[in-house]
Every structure is written in structure tokens, then in C-alpha cells.
């Protein structure tokens, strides 16, 4: 049996803690008086420091300690939270990530610079520190932990060490609850403790020691009046009491204690951390199973054996359920993508001097994890472009009658087999005249060429295209939007751009929910078989030879009082075969655009395991992938977006000629 690498486990947990710290800081930056966010950031910093020290990340623990101390002072009211402090800790958080990834690197100079910035932010808060040399206070602390505390990773000796750090500390253990040896479970905890602590720290420092076990433990803290004791006699006397009278020192367990522990254990058991690579491997096995099931179904269909058919139907049902379950396992909420942009927008606002607000909608929409990973870079380009090109400065917005703060909106919604992700801003919009002038000067279009707004906007995704008048750190080199186009095309998605002068722009990305297995419509064209993604299919019509002949030269069909262009796949693929007597038209769509595909035969539904095209065929735009059929032959998967675009261009050419 293999066990996970503890360092890898720590790095995963550290990444989650760093995300919590960043989210808490960004929320706090909006409302500096939010005490809950201050506590959240403090707890995350405290956990990261402790875990880092436990796993040998000493540089991380030492650096994080200073940030934790700064937030501890905010939490105690010694200094107020400020934007400068939040900004300094955000920069420090980035350095913490570096200390996690490369703990052996030379980070001393960077650490000192960041800590100096942190000290300036704290010292500039305008509230004096607590007076030096406070009087000492004596406390009696009695505590007991749950029986399964050590099994769950809590080390009581660490708690005692933290209390020793607070001041003069005398500890007495109560051993009266230890069972006989033959009943003793070595992983169970049966001790409780009484601690006499004399400290100059405030009462809250004691609570901080138990901050992460407070919910499950029994804790009693009593302030002892009078001068601190200097002799050990009273403590020794109390030790005798603790050993002989456990009722005097150990609080009775609350009735809800065991239930609380059970609930927490059950909650922990609900989630299991699984490496993404294992999910990918399992997805590959499910894909192979789907292919094998397809072969079995084909064999059963050509056989007269009823038992074989019954088994084939059971396997088809089970493989379908397994496929659906596997797809759900790979789905993650789009909030994992959107949350990355809060920090980006915060930094861009500081860099550009603009006031920018980020609004998100539809964060619970789920997408395949591989899609989320590949969407991050193109969306960064789009958000940066909106902040730099789209939004105006506060002065320009006020002069135009707009609020001083510009808004970037990110939204997601599911539509059929696709998820639509929209990046919208309320800025100046896209200047069509400048886009056209740049395109003409670059030779992308002919002078005075007739283009629709959508065709004109699509030019901004050409390599090297930029209308920026000067190059900045954010944009102007024309190397961002073409990356967006290539990535979305690789995901078999489409991009739609809408812009209103003076009101803003909206870019919508239509992305398949999954890249692994899809439901497809298997068709035949000539002697070849092809798969059309079923999510894009609207309806199927029959096209007789006579209608085919009548439509030659115009390639339109009338569909409920609207003309829909169609493409003869037999001609496009140059099959060299004669058409079947009764051809079929499969109407497909992407958003509001539709086109018909003329095929010879519709074979039926097909569970399609997508295989990538080879590098030799990466530039073939008509196909987005391939799949293996039940008989072992290969069927190509049609690229719906490319075919719809080609059909619309054909329609425009025919209309212009007519």
C-alpha cells in the first residue's frame, strides 16, 4: 500500500490556506472594519505558520509569523486595518507561496524588503502600540481534549509549549481517567491538565493557544486575584488535589461533546482528497469501456442470441451510468476560476489608477476541471484588456455621466452541452473605426470591404493586432487576444463579441462542458462515417434528389419562414460518390447562427470518446477530433463552430452575388 508524500499533502493544504488568506484580504480591503475577515486571515496565517514549522518549512514559518503578529495587533485593536496593511500582506502572501514552492532558495533579501514594507504599514496606522512593561496576571487553566484528539492530529504537548511561551508556567497532569492496562487503547487520550500561568500577555493570548480545538474541548480559565505566587507549595498542593479528586479539576463532559465529535468525523469522511492524475486515469479507463461496450452492442445487434443481447443492454446501461458518474466527479464549480480574478482586478486597479469593481454571477455553474484549467490564461488576457482598453479613468467616467467606479462582470451559465462564460465591462466600448483602420493598414481586409460588426470584431483576435496608441505593461503588443482565440478553438469553443459605443463591451465564450466523452450523432457521408456533437444538433430534415438539384447554386433551405444555408459534406470532403436517393439535412447551431449539413445517412446516437488529432492534422479546421467505433474503425468528429462559420460566409457570398 502506498502512502501520500506528506510534503505534497502540506503543499496542497498550504495552497488552500493561501487562497483563503487572499480571499479574506480582498474582502477586508472592501470593508476594513470587518472583524470576521480579520479573524479569518489571522487563523489562516496561524495555521500556515504552525503547519510549515511541523513539516520543516522553517523560513515560511518565520516569515508568516510576522504577518500573523501584524494581524494579531489588528485583532486586538492595537492598530486599525488599512489599505496599506492589506496591500503589504497581499504581497507577503505571494512570497509565502514562493517559500512553499522553493523552500531552499535564497529568499532572505526579498523577505527583508517585504517585512520592512509590512512594518511601515503597521507603524503608519497612527495608533500607538500597547504600553511597554504591563503588569503580570495569574491564571488557573484547566482543560481536557476529546478522547480521539491525538488520532486526529492534535498534540497536547504543543499546546502546553505554547502556554510556556506566554510566561511562567506550572503544569500538573490528571491521570485518574487512565483505564487498566488490558483496556488501554494507546491512541486514545485519557489525560487532562491544570496549568498555573503567570503572564504579561492579555487574556486573549490564552484563547489563541486553543483557537483550533476550542469547539471540541473542555476549557476553564480563571483569573487568580492577588500577587503571583513565588513558592511551589500551593501548586504542589493543587497537584495532590488533581491526583486525588478529579472532580475538582476535570469539568464534566458536556452532553453534546460526543455528538459534536461524531458530526465532525462524519463531515471529514464526506470528502476525500484525490490527485487529479488518478481522475484522468479513471476517465481513460471509462473511455475504453465505452468503446468496448460499443463493440459489444454491435456484435449483439448482428447476433440472434437473446442472452447476448440482454447482457449487452445491461453493460450499456451500466457503462452509461458509470460514464455519467465519472463526468460528475470531474466537474468543478466555475467559482474556482472566477476567484482568481479578484486579486488580478485589485492589482490592475492599483496599477492603472482606475476605480474598478468586480461582479460575478453563476459561480455554481460546473465545468470539467480540464476546461477550467485551460480557460485561466485566456480569461486573464480578456480581463486585463477590459481594465486597460475598456474602462475609462474616474475623471473620464464622471465627465461622461457615469459612476467613477468602472465595473467588470464575470458570469457563467449552462446552455445545453455548453457553458457560456461572459466578460463584460461598462467602459467606452470598441471603436469600430479604429479596428477597421488598423485592419486595413495591416492588410487583413481590403479597403472599404463590407463586413458585419461581428466579423469586424473578430479581427481583434488576429495575431499582432492592437489598436493601442502606446505600449504599456498591460497591453499594446497584440500578443494576447490571439492566444485567447487559439485556446478557445482548441477547446472546440466559440467567441462572440458585442460592443456598444460609450456603454461597454461583452465577450462571450461558449465552451463544451467536457472534453472527454460526448453524446454524438453518427452520420454517413459517402463511405465514411462522422460524428456531429449532439448538443449542437437542432433537428434533422429530408432532402430529396429533386430538392437537391433545385437548390444547386444557392444552397438554402426554407425552415419555418427562414432561410438556412447548408453545406454538402459530400462535396466538402470530395468523396467522389453519388448521393443517396434520400439525403438528410442535419441543422446545427452555435448560439443564434445556424447551418445545415447534408449527409447521406443518419445512423443514430453514439457515445463518443474524444481522441485528439495528431500534430500532422492540427491545422485541419473541419474536424475537432476523432473516435473509435464499435467495429474498430475511426470516425472523425466535426468541428461545429468551424462549419457554422463557413456556412455563414457562404450565405454572405451568395447574398452579395444575388
XYZ file of C-alpha atoms in Angstrom:
658
model
C 0.000 0.000 0.000
C 1.414 3.388 -0.969
C 1.039 6.426 1.281
C 0.884 10.020 0.055
C 4.001 12.130 0.335
C 3.493 14.300 3.462
C 5.315 17.224 1.852
C 2.974 17.054 -1.165
C -0.013 16.944 1.209
C 1.310 20.017 3.050
C 1.809 21.922 -0.209
C -1.776 21.165 -1.216
C -3.119 22.342 2.145
C -0.836 25.390 2.046
C -2.233 26.347 -1.360
C -5.766 26.230 0.086
C -4.721 28.325 3.083
C -3.057 30.893 0.812
C -6.257 31.123 -1.234
C -8.235 31.683 1.982
C -5.776 34.385 3.048
C -6.040 36.153 -0.309
C -9.848 35.971 -0.357
C -10.037 37.271 3.223
C -7.663 40.151 2.469
C -9.618 41.180 -0.622
C -12.891 41.107 1.340
C -11.257 43.088 4.129
C -9.995 45.654 1.615
C -13.627 46.374 0.704
C -14.722 46.704 4.344
C -11.787 47.493 6.647
C -13.975 47.228 9.715
C -14.981 43.598 9.111
C -13.792 41.832 12.276
C -14.785 38.409 10.929
C -12.406 38.770 7.993
C -9.617 39.897 10.318
C -10.157 36.748 12.386
C -10.302 34.589 9.250
C -6.993 35.913 7.924
C -5.372 35.582 11.343
C -6.469 31.951 11.742
C -5.238 31.035 8.256
C -1.868 32.688 8.914
C -1.630 30.930 12.270
C -2.373 27.526 10.702
C 0.072 28.085 7.854
C 2.811 29.053 10.309
C 2.215 26.005 12.503
C 1.954 23.549 9.617
C 5.060 24.998 7.967
C 7.094 24.547 11.138
C 5.784 20.989 11.555
C 6.880 19.961 8.034
C 10.278 21.656 8.147
C 9.434 24.842 6.201
C 11.220 26.995 8.779
C 11.688 30.036 6.507
C 7.962 30.034 5.742
C 7.039 29.729 9.422
C 9.381 32.550 10.448
C 8.168 34.882 7.692
C 4.475 34.100 8.271
C 4.912 34.754 11.995
C 5.474 38.483 11.312
C 2.293 38.739 9.225
C 0.379 36.846 11.901
C 1.702 39.251 14.541
C 0.559 42.245 12.490
C -2.964 40.841 12.199
C -2.949 39.876 15.855
C -2.439 43.554 16.687
C -5.338 44.451 14.380
C -7.483 41.786 16.023
C -6.716 43.160 19.483
C -7.488 46.718 18.402
C -3.936 47.974 18.839
C -3.765 49.164 15.215
C -6.545 49.594 12.645
C -6.769 47.703 9.387
C -5.691 49.907 6.475
C -5.444 49.537 2.720
C -1.659 49.794 3.025
C -1.594 46.931 5.507
C -3.817 44.770 3.304
C -1.611 45.525 0.285
C 1.552 44.674 2.232
C 0.166 41.333 3.410
C -1.064 40.535 -0.108
C 2.493 40.977 -1.376
C 3.723 38.917 1.545
C 1.234 36.187 0.638
C 2.796 35.914 -2.814
C 6.180 35.491 -1.133
C 4.751 32.783 1.132
C 3.723 30.839 -1.966
C 7.298 31.114 -3.219
C 8.605 29.851 0.136
C 6.274 26.859 -0.145
C 7.300 26.029 -3.718
C 11.069 26.594 -3.317
C 11.908 26.431 0.393
C 15.663 26.055 -0.208
C 16.040 29.134 -2.414
C 17.752 32.367 -1.455
C 14.778 34.471 -0.323
C 16.364 36.419 2.521
C 16.640 39.757 0.690
C 13.073 39.599 -0.622
C 11.801 38.600 2.820
C 13.521 41.561 4.489
C 12.135 44.004 1.913
C 8.585 42.721 2.361
C 8.851 42.749 6.144
C 10.109 46.333 6.007
C 7.051 47.246 3.937
C 4.848 45.427 6.465
C 6.419 47.334 9.381
C 5.854 50.658 7.607
C 2.199 49.751 7.022
C 1.711 48.839 10.695
C 3.681 51.783 12.103
C 1.866 54.211 9.823
C -1.536 53.222 11.162
C -1.476 56.128 13.595
C -2.310 54.182 16.755
C 0.426 53.750 19.360
C 1.468 50.309 20.428
C 0.422 48.944 23.773
C 2.491 50.404 26.621
C 5.644 48.508 27.442
C 6.067 46.531 30.617
C 2.465 45.642 31.501
C 1.709 44.129 34.889
C 1.535 40.368 35.120
C -1.617 38.362 35.725
C -2.003 34.872 37.171
C -4.420 32.362 35.645
C -5.536 28.856 36.530
C -6.286 26.924 33.360
C -7.986 23.529 33.368
C -8.515 21.739 30.081
C -9.207 18.321 28.599
C -9.252 17.256 24.972
C -11.521 14.727 23.221
C -10.512 11.093 23.542
C -9.663 10.877 19.813
C -7.672 14.156 19.765
C -4.275 12.529 19.141
C -5.708 10.224 16.480
C -6.989 13.346 14.695
C -3.558 15.012 14.774
C -3.760 17.253 17.863
C -0.629 17.200 20.008
C -1.388 18.353 23.590
C 2.332 18.860 24.279
C 2.343 21.556 21.592
C -0.463 23.369 23.419
C 1.489 23.200 26.671
C 4.610 24.539 24.932
C 2.625 27.495 23.574
C 1.424 28.313 27.099
C 5.016 28.122 28.372
C 5.903 30.753 25.777
C 3.395 33.115 27.405
C 5.166 33.256 30.789
C 5.948 31.344 33.978
C 4.031 28.094 33.668
C 3.479 25.128 36.033
C 1.704 22.085 34.631
C 0.017 19.235 36.515
C -1.433 16.239 34.661
C -4.503 14.404 35.925
C -4.001 10.655 35.328
C -7.069 9.426 37.168
C -9.048 8.642 33.985
C -6.455 6.219 32.566
C -8.092 2.742 32.289
C -6.422 -0.538 33.303
C -3.650 -1.742 31.017
C -5.723 -4.539 29.456
C -8.363 -1.944 28.419
C -5.948 0.753 27.294
C -6.001 1.888 23.662
C -2.636 3.597 23.009
C -4.085 6.124 20.554
C -6.772 7.347 22.965
C -6.185 10.369 25.210
C -7.155 9.974 28.879
C -5.206 12.841 30.483
C -6.386 16.288 31.472
C -4.270 19.171 32.770
C -4.231 22.008 35.265
C -1.903 24.890 34.435
C -0.803 27.777 36.670
C 0.253 30.585 34.305
C 1.735 33.952 35.234
C 1.935 36.173 32.160
C 2.005 39.759 30.963
C 0.030 38.772 27.862
C -3.705 39.578 27.635
C -6.412 37.002 28.309
C -6.983 36.612 24.553
C -3.486 35.114 24.155
C -4.641 32.069 26.131
C -7.650 31.645 23.850
C -5.311 31.825 20.851
C -3.478 28.742 22.112
C -6.682 26.697 21.885
C -8.187 28.519 18.905
C -8.292 25.452 16.636
C -9.520 22.914 19.201
C -11.901 25.178 21.113
C -15.072 23.608 19.693
C -14.339 20.055 20.903
C -12.520 20.536 24.213
C -13.397 21.386 27.782
C -11.666 24.616 28.900
C -11.894 26.644 32.097
C -9.750 29.768 32.595
C -9.872 31.543 35.952
C -8.010 34.733 36.827
C -6.406 34.447 40.270
C -6.598 37.636 42.325
C -3.630 38.819 44.390
C 0.106 38.710 43.910
C 1.629 35.971 41.796
C 2.903 33.094 43.880
C 6.661 32.656 44.291
C 6.738 29.300 46.056
C 5.855 25.922 44.670
C 3.908 24.812 47.741
C 0.430 25.904 46.555
C 0.998 24.366 43.145
C 2.140 21.155 44.751
C -0.904 21.145 46.981
C -3.120 21.590 43.971
C -1.287 18.736 42.287
C -2.355 16.483 45.142
C -5.938 17.612 44.694
C -5.725 16.933 40.995
C -4.462 13.427 41.573
C -6.937 12.503 44.302
C -10.063 14.426 43.344
C -10.566 14.500 39.590
C -13.972 16.089 40.009
C -12.280 19.183 41.350
C -10.141 19.737 38.290
C -11.772 17.978 35.365
C -15.026 19.515 34.147
C -17.846 17.139 33.458
C -18.123 16.480 29.744
C -20.989 18.304 28.087
C -23.787 16.137 26.742
C -23.199 17.393 23.233
C -19.469 16.543 23.252
C -19.593 13.068 21.660
C -22.226 14.188 19.164
C -20.040 17.099 18.121
C -17.065 14.831 17.575
C -19.128 12.331 15.620
C -20.559 15.076 13.420
C -17.115 16.455 12.655
C -15.756 12.982 11.910
C -18.677 12.326 9.603
C -18.115 15.647 7.851
C -14.430 14.837 7.352
C -15.380 11.456 5.905
C -17.653 13.083 3.336
C -14.687 14.487 1.386
C -11.704 12.548 0.119
C -8.723 14.277 -1.491
C -7.857 12.505 -4.761
C -4.990 13.560 -7.066
C -6.222 14.889 -10.411
C -3.976 12.395 -12.239
C -5.986 9.490 -10.817
C -9.218 11.004 -12.089
C -7.641 11.363 -15.525
C -6.553 7.726 -15.464
C -10.024 6.624 -14.419
C -11.519 8.744 -17.188
C -9.297 6.974 -19.718
C -10.475 3.575 -18.445
C -14.103 4.645 -18.666
C -13.467 5.796 -22.232
C -12.021 2.409 -23.147
C -15.030 0.742 -21.504
C -17.405 2.837 -23.609
C -15.564 1.774 -26.771
C -15.683 -1.902 -25.720
C -19.385 -1.572 -24.902
C -19.984 -0.140 -28.375
C -18.275 -3.163 -29.931
C -20.356 -5.495 -27.750
C -23.574 -3.742 -28.802
C -22.637 -4.107 -32.471
C -21.921 -7.814 -32.055
C -25.156 -8.354 -30.139
C -27.120 -6.481 -32.772
C -25.890 -8.794 -35.524
C -26.461 -11.922 -33.428
C -29.658 -13.803 -32.824
C -28.621 -14.798 -29.309
C -31.170 -13.210 -26.941
C -28.995 -13.763 -23.878
C -26.106 -11.924 -25.555
C -28.434 -9.035 -26.342
C -29.665 -8.931 -22.734
C -26.095 -8.850 -21.426
C -25.213 -6.162 -23.970
C -28.106 -3.989 -22.809
C -27.043 -4.371 -19.156
C -23.449 -3.464 -19.976
C -24.653 -0.457 -21.996
C -26.788 0.748 -19.094
C -24.029 0.268 -16.532
C -21.345 1.870 -18.694
C -23.652 4.831 -19.307
C -24.237 5.269 -15.569
C -20.508 4.926 -14.884
C -19.769 7.492 -17.576
C -22.255 9.964 -16.108
C -20.869 9.422 -12.592
C -17.336 9.938 -13.842
C -18.320 13.141 -15.601
C -19.837 14.478 -12.357
C -16.616 13.653 -10.477
C -14.631 15.763 -12.933
C -16.971 18.723 -12.661
C -15.879 21.692 -10.547
C -17.727 24.972 -9.927
C -16.618 27.890 -12.054
C -16.034 29.873 -8.868
C -12.594 28.222 -8.795
C -11.888 30.157 -11.987
C -13.618 33.414 -11.054
C -11.944 33.653 -7.642
C -8.542 34.093 -9.326
C -9.592 37.415 -10.828
C -10.379 39.237 -7.596
C -6.689 39.670 -6.927
C -5.969 40.450 -10.583
C -8.571 43.244 -10.693
C -7.290 44.602 -7.370
C -3.724 44.793 -8.731
C -4.835 46.238 -12.081
C -6.813 48.956 -10.311
C -3.689 49.955 -8.379
C -1.519 49.814 -11.494
C -3.823 51.836 -13.759
C -5.081 54.245 -11.096
C -8.671 53.390 -12.008
C -11.506 52.520 -9.642
C -12.634 49.019 -10.663
C -15.299 46.803 -9.148
C -15.594 43.082 -9.941
C -19.027 41.446 -10.050
C -19.505 37.687 -10.506
C -22.629 35.666 -11.285
C -23.313 31.965 -11.757
C -20.335 30.810 -9.682
C -22.034 27.447 -9.003
C -22.102 26.533 -12.701
C -19.992 23.391 -13.114
C -17.454 22.667 -15.853
C -14.976 19.865 -16.478
C -11.800 20.522 -14.468
C -9.606 20.348 -17.573
C -11.704 23.102 -19.167
C -11.280 25.289 -16.063
C -7.500 24.834 -16.167
C -7.244 25.809 -19.837
C -9.589 28.804 -19.541
C -7.474 30.612 -16.937
C -4.922 32.177 -19.320
C -7.370 33.430 -21.992
C -9.630 34.956 -19.361
C -6.661 36.748 -17.799
C -5.998 38.371 -21.190
C -9.664 39.369 -21.567
C -9.939 40.844 -18.063
C -6.660 42.767 -18.439
C -7.831 44.059 -21.818
C -11.135 45.247 -20.347
C -9.374 47.038 -17.489
C -6.779 48.717 -19.731
C -8.647 49.386 -23.001
C -12.288 49.206 -21.954
C -12.658 51.141 -18.709
C -12.012 54.865 -18.543
C -10.377 56.740 -15.691
C -12.582 58.075 -12.911
C -12.348 61.620 -14.335
C -13.335 60.480 -17.834
C -16.260 58.462 -16.489
C -17.573 61.354 -14.418
C -17.296 63.650 -17.439
C -19.337 61.126 -19.454
C -22.043 60.984 -16.780
C -21.010 57.564 -15.467
C -20.158 56.467 -11.918
C -16.488 56.950 -11.046
C -16.030 53.226 -10.487
C -15.946 51.007 -13.549
C -17.416 47.518 -13.394
C -16.067 44.227 -14.730
C -18.707 41.475 -14.703
C -17.932 37.763 -14.962
C -20.888 35.419 -15.408
C -21.416 31.772 -16.266
C -24.467 29.779 -17.284
C -25.125 26.381 -18.782
C -26.797 26.174 -22.177
C -27.315 22.646 -23.475
C -23.958 20.884 -23.650
C -22.051 24.149 -23.348
C -21.210 26.647 -20.649
C -21.363 30.317 -21.625
C -18.801 32.477 -19.824
C -19.206 36.220 -20.312
C -16.715 39.010 -19.608
C -18.491 42.373 -19.633
C -17.426 45.922 -18.850
C -19.260 49.268 -18.777
C -16.433 51.207 -20.403
C -16.019 53.058 -23.684
C -16.689 50.103 -25.984
C -14.737 49.005 -29.062
C -14.003 51.730 -31.608
C -15.046 50.107 -34.889
C -13.418 52.802 -36.978
C -10.033 52.277 -35.332
C -10.362 48.491 -35.695
C -11.162 48.859 -39.397
C -8.329 51.332 -39.970
C -5.841 49.050 -38.227
C -7.081 46.007 -40.167
C -6.786 47.831 -43.493
C -3.306 49.159 -42.709
C -2.216 45.635 -41.684
C -3.600 44.112 -44.877
C -6.120 41.944 -43.043
C -9.034 43.315 -45.076
C -9.368 45.227 -48.289
C -10.181 48.914 -48.191
C -13.930 49.548 -47.961
C -14.608 45.784 -47.538
C -18.186 45.000 -46.476
C -18.064 43.380 -43.024
C -20.664 42.828 -40.345
C -19.975 44.108 -36.836
C -19.267 40.549 -35.644
C -16.799 39.923 -38.473
C -15.095 43.230 -37.728
C -14.829 42.487 -34.005
C -13.340 39.057 -34.738
C -10.339 40.833 -36.281
C -9.112 41.819 -32.817
C -8.179 38.166 -32.298
C -5.706 38.201 -35.189
C -2.018 37.733 -34.214
C -0.260 41.038 -33.560
C -3.471 43.067 -33.791
C -3.686 46.013 -31.384
C -5.296 49.435 -31.532
C -3.383 50.731 -28.505
C -1.631 54.004 -29.235
C 1.251 53.140 -26.911
C 2.698 50.010 -25.388
C 2.156 49.615 -21.620
C 2.871 46.924 -19.058
C -0.665 45.656 -19.617
C -1.217 45.708 -23.371
C -0.343 47.180 -26.714
C 1.821 44.470 -28.260
C -1.017 42.467 -29.800
C 0.098 39.151 -28.328
C -2.840 38.469 -26.022
C -6.093 38.196 -27.933
C -4.716 35.742 -30.496
C -3.813 33.481 -27.559
C -7.439 33.695 -26.479
C -8.614 32.675 -29.948
C -6.225 29.734 -30.215
C -7.152 28.399 -26.774
C -10.902 28.666 -27.337
C -10.551 26.989 -30.741
C -8.562 24.179 -29.117
C -11.419 23.733 -26.648
C -13.865 23.462 -29.569
C -15.487 26.664 -28.373
C -16.620 29.887 -29.999
C -16.227 33.597 -29.205
C -18.954 36.191 -29.654
C -18.288 39.932 -29.257
C -20.903 42.638 -28.666
C -19.972 46.287 -28.167
C -21.937 49.481 -27.698
C -20.058 52.781 -28.055
C -19.867 54.569 -24.749
C -21.655 51.734 -22.906
C -19.134 48.911 -22.868
C -18.271 45.565 -24.420
C -19.295 41.980 -23.836
C -17.278 38.922 -24.887
C -18.991 35.533 -24.567
C -17.094 32.247 -24.628
C -19.165 29.162 -25.482
C -17.215 26.138 -24.210
C -18.173 22.424 -24.163
C -18.925 21.162 -20.672
C -16.449 18.327 -21.093
C -13.548 17.405 -23.340
C -13.557 13.649 -22.695
C -16.848 11.946 -23.662
C -19.802 13.468 -25.506
C -23.084 12.285 -26.962
C -22.811 12.393 -30.730
C -24.917 11.822 -33.833
C -23.247 9.272 -36.117
C -23.785 10.001 -39.822
C -22.518 8.616 -43.113
C -21.199 10.699 -45.998
C -20.227 8.564 -48.978
C -18.423 5.585 -47.484
C -17.108 7.483 -44.454
C -18.697 7.909 -41.050
C -18.582 11.092 -38.988
C -19.780 12.285 -35.584
C -21.690 15.533 -35.005
C -21.815 16.687 -31.324
C -25.423 16.071 -30.321
C -25.597 19.233 -28.195
C -25.266 21.314 -31.383
C -27.970 19.448 -33.347
C -31.313 21.244 -33.618
C -33.244 18.978 -35.994
C -32.979 16.665 -38.999
C -34.770 17.054 -42.338
C -35.016 15.002 -45.504
C -33.583 16.350 -48.770
C -34.700 14.509 -51.882
C -32.659 14.408 -55.097
C -35.129 16.808 -56.774
C -34.828 19.350 -53.970
C -31.080 18.923 -54.028
C -30.978 19.697 -57.737
C -33.301 22.693 -57.385
C -31.143 24.160 -54.618
C -27.885 23.955 -56.541
C -26.310 27.369 -56.921
C -27.996 28.830 -53.862
C -27.716 26.138 -51.102
C -30.590 27.350 -48.926
C -33.471 25.508 -47.339
C -36.643 27.112 -46.050
C -37.138 26.316 -42.375
C -40.235 27.814 -40.766
C -40.213 31.033 -42.782
C -36.438 31.500 -42.502
C -33.675 30.614 -44.912
C -30.890 28.404 -43.535
C -27.709 27.893 -45.595
C -26.476 24.334 -45.920
C -23.199 22.653 -46.825
C -22.968 19.466 -48.853
C -20.445 17.461 -46.876
C -20.087 15.103 -49.848
C -18.641 17.984 -51.880
C -16.636 19.391 -48.973
C -14.988 16.022 -48.284
C -14.637 15.219 -52.028
C -15.963 11.679 -51.604
C -16.400 11.166 -55.352
C -19.579 9.165 -54.689
C -23.110 9.669 -55.967
C -25.631 10.959 -53.420
C -28.153 8.607 -51.822
C -31.731 8.916 -53.147
C -32.961 10.498 -49.943
C -30.327 12.625 -48.311
C -30.697 14.175 -44.865
C -30.025 17.693 -43.618
C -28.769 17.969 -40.035
C -29.361 21.524 -38.783
C -26.677 22.589 -36.284
C -26.247 25.848 -34.423
C -23.881 27.839 -32.233
C -25.865 30.491 -30.414
C -28.050 32.336 -32.945
C -26.169 31.129 -36.045
C -27.452 28.042 -37.877
C -26.339 25.963 -40.821
C -27.454 22.672 -42.364
C -25.144 19.739 -43.109
C -26.218 17.453 -45.972
C -25.373 13.799 -45.225
C -26.275 10.542 -46.952
C -27.499 8.675 -43.876
C -28.184 9.286 -40.190
C -27.029 6.153 -38.362
C -28.016 7.149 -34.805
C -26.780 8.251 -31.383
C -23.241 7.382 -30.391
C -21.365 7.756 -27.114
C -18.212 9.415 -28.381
C -14.863 9.081 -26.636
C -12.863 12.012 -27.989
C -9.327 11.343 -29.196
C -7.092 14.261 -30.137
C -5.942 14.744 -33.710
C -2.272 14.132 -34.481
C 0.156 17.016 -34.882
C 0.084 16.461 -38.644
C -3.634 17.345 -38.673
C -3.724 20.167 -36.113
C -4.487 22.758 -38.782
C -7.454 20.878 -40.291
C -10.283 23.153 -39.211
C -13.206 20.951 -40.258
C -12.540 18.325 -37.581
C -12.042 18.732 -33.832
C -11.054 15.153 -33.016
C -11.701 11.505 -33.711
C -13.301 8.500 -32.041
C -13.118 4.725 -32.340
C -16.305 2.960 -33.422
C -17.518 -0.422 -32.256
C -16.090 -2.174 -35.323
C -12.639 -0.694 -34.656
C -12.798 1.901 -37.433
C -12.145 5.596 -36.847
C -14.808 8.289 -37.243
C -13.877 11.970 -37.383
C -15.711 14.455 -35.143
C -16.955 17.538 -36.988
C -15.988 20.979 -35.696
C -19.403 22.620 -35.366
C -18.079 26.147 -34.869
C -15.914 25.978 -37.987
C -18.735 24.580 -40.148
C -21.246 27.162 -38.939
C -18.755 29.939 -39.685
C -18.140 28.502 -43.150
C -21.874 28.238 -43.796
C -22.421 31.861 -42.769
C -19.595 33.014 -45.069
C -21.172 31.041 -47.901
C -24.505 32.716 -47.179
C -22.902 36.174 -47.221
C -21.204 35.462 -50.549
C -24.435 34.224 -52.126
C -26.398 37.221 -50.863
C -23.724 39.592 -52.165
C -23.782 37.855 -55.553
C -27.583 37.960 -55.673
